[in-house]
Coordinates of C-alpha atoms in Angstrom, one line a residue:
Chain N
X1 CA 10.7 6.3 7.2
X2 CA 11.5 5.3 4.0
X3 CA 10.6 7.9 1.4
X4 CA 10.9 8.1 -2.4
X5 CA 10.0 11.3 -4.1
X6 CA 9.7 12.6 -7.5
X7 CA 9.9 16.1 -6.3
X8 CA 6.9 17.4 -9.9
X9 CA 3.6 15.6 -9.9
X10 CA 3.5 17.2 -13.7
X11 CA 6.3 19.1 -15.6
X12 CA 6.1 21.0 -19.4
X13 CA 8.6 21.7 -21.3
X14 CA 8.7 22.9 -24.7
X15 CA 9.6 20.9 -27.9
X16 CA 13.3 20.8 -28.7
X17 CA 14.7 21.1 -25.0
X18 CA 15.8 19.3 -22.3
X19 CA 13.7 17.5 -19.8
X20 CA 15.5 17.1 -16.2
X21 CA 13.2 14.8 -13.4
X22 CA 14.0 14.4 -10.4
X23 CA 14.3 11.2 -7.9
X24 CA 15.0 11.9 -4.9
X25 CA 15.0 9.0 -1.4
X26 CA 15.8 8.4 2.3
X27 CA 16.3 6.0 4.5
X28 CA 17.4 3.3 1.2
X29 CA 20.8 2.2 0.8
X30 CA 19.5 1.4 -2.9
X31 CA 22.2 -0.8 -5.1
X32 CA 20.5 0.2 -7.9
X33 CA 18.2 2.2 -9.3
X34 CA 15.5 2.4 -12.5
X35 CA 13.3 4.4 -14.5
X36 CA 10.3 3.9 -16.5
X37 CA 7.8 5.2 -18.9
X38 CA 4.3 4.2 -18.6
X39 CA 1.4 5.8 -20.8
X40 CA -2.2 6.2 -20.5
X41 CA -3.9 2.7 -19.8
X42 CA -0.3 0.9 -20.4
X43 CA 1.9 -1.3 -17.8
X44 CA 5.3 0.4 -17.4
X45 CA 7.9 0.1 -19.3
X46 CA 11.3 -0.2 -18.7
X47 CA 14.3 2.5 -19.6
X48 CA 17.2 2.2 -17.9
X49 CA 18.8 1.4 -14.6
X50 CA 21.5 2.3 -13.0
X51 CA 24.1 0.7 -10.5
X52 CA 25.4 2.6 -7.2
X53 CA 28.6 2.3 -8.2
X54 CA 27.9 4.0 -11.7
X55 CA 27.2 7.9 -12.2
X56 CA 26.1 8.1 -15.4
X57 CA 23.7 5.8 -18.0
X58 CA 23.3 6.8 -21.7
X59 CA 20.6 5.0 -23.6
X60 CA 19.7 7.7 -27.1
X61 CA 18.5 10.8 -26.1
X62 CA 18.1 9.6 -22.2
X63 CA 20.5 10.1 -19.7
X64 CA 20.4 8.8 -15.7
X65 CA 22.7 10.6 -13.1
X66 CA 23.0 8.4 -9.7
X67 CA 24.6 10.2 -6.3
X68 CA 24.2 8.1 -3.5
X69 CA 25.6 11.2 -1.3
X70 CA 22.6 13.2 -2.4
X71 CA 20.3 10.3 -2.6
X72 CA 19.1 11.7 -5.8
X73 CA 18.8 10.4 -9.1
X74 CA 18.2 12.7 -12.1
X75 CA 16.3 11.4 -15.6
X76 CA 17.5 14.0 -18.5
X77 CA 15.1 13.4 -21.9
X78 CA 17.4 15.8 -24.9
X79 CA 16.0 16.9 -27.8
X80 CA 12.3 16.5 -25.8
X81 CA 9.3 15.6 -28.6
X82 CA 6.1 15.7 -28.2
X83 CA 6.2 12.1 -28.8
X84 CA 8.1 11.7 -25.2
X85 CA 5.1 13.2 -23.2
X86 CA 4.5 10.5 -20.6
X87 CA 4.4 9.4 -17.1
X88 CA 7.7 8.6 -15.8
X89 CA 8.8 6.8 -12.7
X90 CA 11.5 6.1 -11.0
X91 CA 12.1 2.4 -8.7
X92 CA 14.6 1.2 -6.9
X93 CA 15.2 -1.8 -3.8
X94 CA 14.5 -1.3 -0.2
X95 CA 16.6 -0.6 2.3
X96 CA 17.9 -3.6 3.7
X97 CA 18.4 -5.1 -0.1
X98 CA 15.7 -7.7 0.4
X99 CA 13.7 -8.5 -3.0
X100 CA 11.3 -5.6 -3.1
X101 CA 11.1 -3.1 -5.5
X102 CA 9.5 0.0 -4.7
X103 CA 8.3 2.8 -7.3
X104 CA 8.2 6.4 -6.8
X105 CA 4.6 7.9 -7.5
X106 CA 6.0 9.4 -10.6
X107 CA 6.1 12.5 -12.4
X108 CA 3.8 13.4 -15.8
X109 CA 5.8 15.1 -18.8
X110 CA 4.0 17.1 -21.5
X111 CA 6.3 18.4 -24.3
X112 CA 4.6 21.1 -26.0
X113 CA 5.0 21.5 -29.5
Chain E
X1 CA 6.6 -14.7 -26.8
X2 CA 4.3 -13.3 -25.3
X3 CA 5.8 -11.3 -21.9
X4 CA 3.8 -10.8 -19.1
X5 CA -0.2 -11.4 -19.7
X6 CA -2.6 -10.8 -17.2
X7 CA -6.7 -11.6 -17.7
X8 CA -8.8 -10.3 -17.0
X9 CA -8.5 -6.7 -18.7
X10 CA -11.6 -5.6 -16.6
X11 CA -13.6 -6.7 -13.6
X12 CA -16.3 -5.6 -12.0
X13 CA -17.1 -7.3 -7.9
X14 CA -19.6 -6.7 -5.4
X15 CA -18.7 -5.9 -2.0
X16 CA -17.4 -9.4 -0.1
X17 CA -17.0 -11.5 -3.5
X18 CA -13.8 -13.3 -4.3
X19 CA -12.2 -13.8 -7.0
X20 CA -8.6 -14.3 -8.6
X21 CA -6.1 -11.8 -11.2
X22 CA -4.2 -14.4 -12.8
X23 CA -0.5 -13.7 -14.2
X24 CA 1.5 -15.8 -16.4
X25 CA 5.1 -15.0 -17.6
X26 CA 6.9 -17.1 -21.0
X27 CA 10.3 -15.3 -19.8
X28 CA 11.2 -18.0 -17.3
X29 CA 12.0 -15.1 -14.7
X30 CA 12.3 -16.0 -11.2
X31 CA 11.1 -12.6 -9.4
X32 CA 7.6 -11.8 -10.0
X33 CA 5.5 -8.9 -8.1
X34 CA 1.5 -7.6 -7.7
X35 CA 1.0 -3.8 -7.5
X36 CA -1.8 -1.3 -7.1
X37 CA -1.8 1.8 -8.8
X38 CA -4.4 4.5 -7.5
X39 CA -4.2 8.2 -8.6
X40 CA -2.2 10.1 -6.6
X41 CA -0.7 7.1 -5.0
X42 CA 1.6 5.6 -7.4
X43 CA 2.6 1.8 -7.8
X44 CA 2.4 0.3 -4.1
X45 CA 4.1 -3.1 -4.2
X46 CA 1.3 -5.7 -2.9
X47 CA 3.2 -9.2 -2.9
X48 CA 6.4 -10.7 -4.2
X49 CA 7.8 -14.0 -5.5
X50 CA 11.6 -14.5 -5.8
X51 CA 10.4 -17.9 -7.3
X52 CA 8.3 -21.4 -7.1
X53 CA 7.2 -22.1 -4.0
X54 CA 8.1 -18.6 -2.1
X55 CA 5.9 -15.6 -1.9
X56 CA 6.4 -12.7 0.8
X57 CA 4.3 -9.7 1.5
X58 CA 5.0 -6.2 0.3
X59 CA 4.1 -2.5 1.5
X60 CA 0.2 -3.0 1.3
X61 CA -0.5 -6.8 1.7
X62 CA -3.8 -7.0 3.6
X63 CA -7.1 -8.1 2.0
X64 CA -4.6 -10.4 -0.8
X65 CA -3.3 -13.6 -1.0
X66 CA -0.9 -15.0 -3.5
X67 CA 0.5 -18.4 -4.5
X68 CA 3.6 -19.8 -6.7
X69 CA 3.4 -22.7 -7.8
X70 CA 5.2 -22.5 -11.1
X71 CA 7.6 -19.9 -12.3
X72 CA 5.5 -18.8 -14.9
X73 CA 2.1 -18.1 -12.7
X74 CA 1.9 -15.9 -9.7
X75 CA -2.4 -15.5 -9.2
X76 CA -3.4 -13.1 -6.8
X77 CA -6.7 -13.6 -5.0
X78 CA -9.3 -11.4 -3.0
X79 CA -11.0 -13.6 -0.9
X80 CA -13.5 -10.9 0.2
X81 CA -13.8 -7.6 -1.9
X82 CA -13.9 -4.3 -0.7
X83 CA -14.4 -0.7 -2.2
X84 CA -11.0 0.5 -1.0
X85 CA -9.6 -2.1 -3.4
X86 CA -11.0 -0.5 -6.3
X87 CA -7.7 -0.5 -8.0
X88 CA -6.0 -0.8 -11.6
X89 CA -3.4 -3.4 -10.7
X90 CA -0.2 -4.2 -12.8
X91 CA 1.7 -7.5 -12.3
X92 CA 5.6 -7.8 -13.7
X93 CA 8.4 -10.2 -13.8
X94 CA 12.1 -9.8 -13.7
X95 CA 15.2 -11.8 -14.1
X96 CA 17.0 -12.6 -11.4
X97 CA 20.0 -14.3 -10.2
X98 CA 19.1 -13.9 -6.5
X99 CA 18.5 -10.9 -3.7
X100 CA 21.3 -8.2 -3.1
X101 CA 20.0 -6.0 -6.3
X102 CA 20.9 -8.3 -8.6
X103 CA 17.9 -8.2 -10.5
X104 CA 17.6 -6.8 -14.1
X105 CA 14.4 -4.0 -15.8
X106 CA 11.2 -5.5 -14.8
X107 CA 8.5 -6.5 -17.5
X108 CA 4.6 -5.3 -17.0
X109 CA 1.4 -6.6 -18.3
X110 CA -0.8 -4.3 -19.2
X111 CA -3.1 -4.2 -15.9
X112 CA -6.7 -5.4 -14.5
X113 CA -8.9 -2.6 -14.0
X114 CA -11.0 -3.7 -10.7
X115 CA -13.8 -1.7 -9.3
X116 CA -15.5 -3.2 -6.7
X117 CA -19.2 -1.8 -5.8

């Protein structure tokens, strides 16, 4: 069956360090993968999109990698700040490349001052 | 530019009651979708639409109906509410040039917190 796994429910990182979140998938062949941030009581907010033919994407302190061989995406926040504390979700399109966008369960990131 | 607007923000229903969750977007997006979010379960896709007049089922469609008569609106109907439908519901929209991974970022509404007693 198809699965998306974000392998940490919660992650504690010291301020200033790099936070690395993982998204693994099985039985999918996504054309792209997205990362979102969600704060308590709010809807998810888009951060980055990476396509299957791209290895890496950057935006300010954020970096995403996409390895279609390993079926894995890594999301990095460098020089982390307490304001980066939130839940981060990965999302991708389904196996047959139809129009369903499926989300992982998310990782709660806590940046400790 | 309001983005994606969901109403109501909060709702309490009795078991068996029906209601419609409203979702409207003003970005002329073709693609719209409904998700429910439960603790430990993440966002699960209920129904989605790739354009006016076209809808399809997601991962957890049972107990919900949708329609898409206009590009802007995508209401979600609960015909006979059950306690298992207690959840936070999110509507999202994105620009789509049509299939095969051509969608871009999704914009989400603020959510509707629904409790069924």
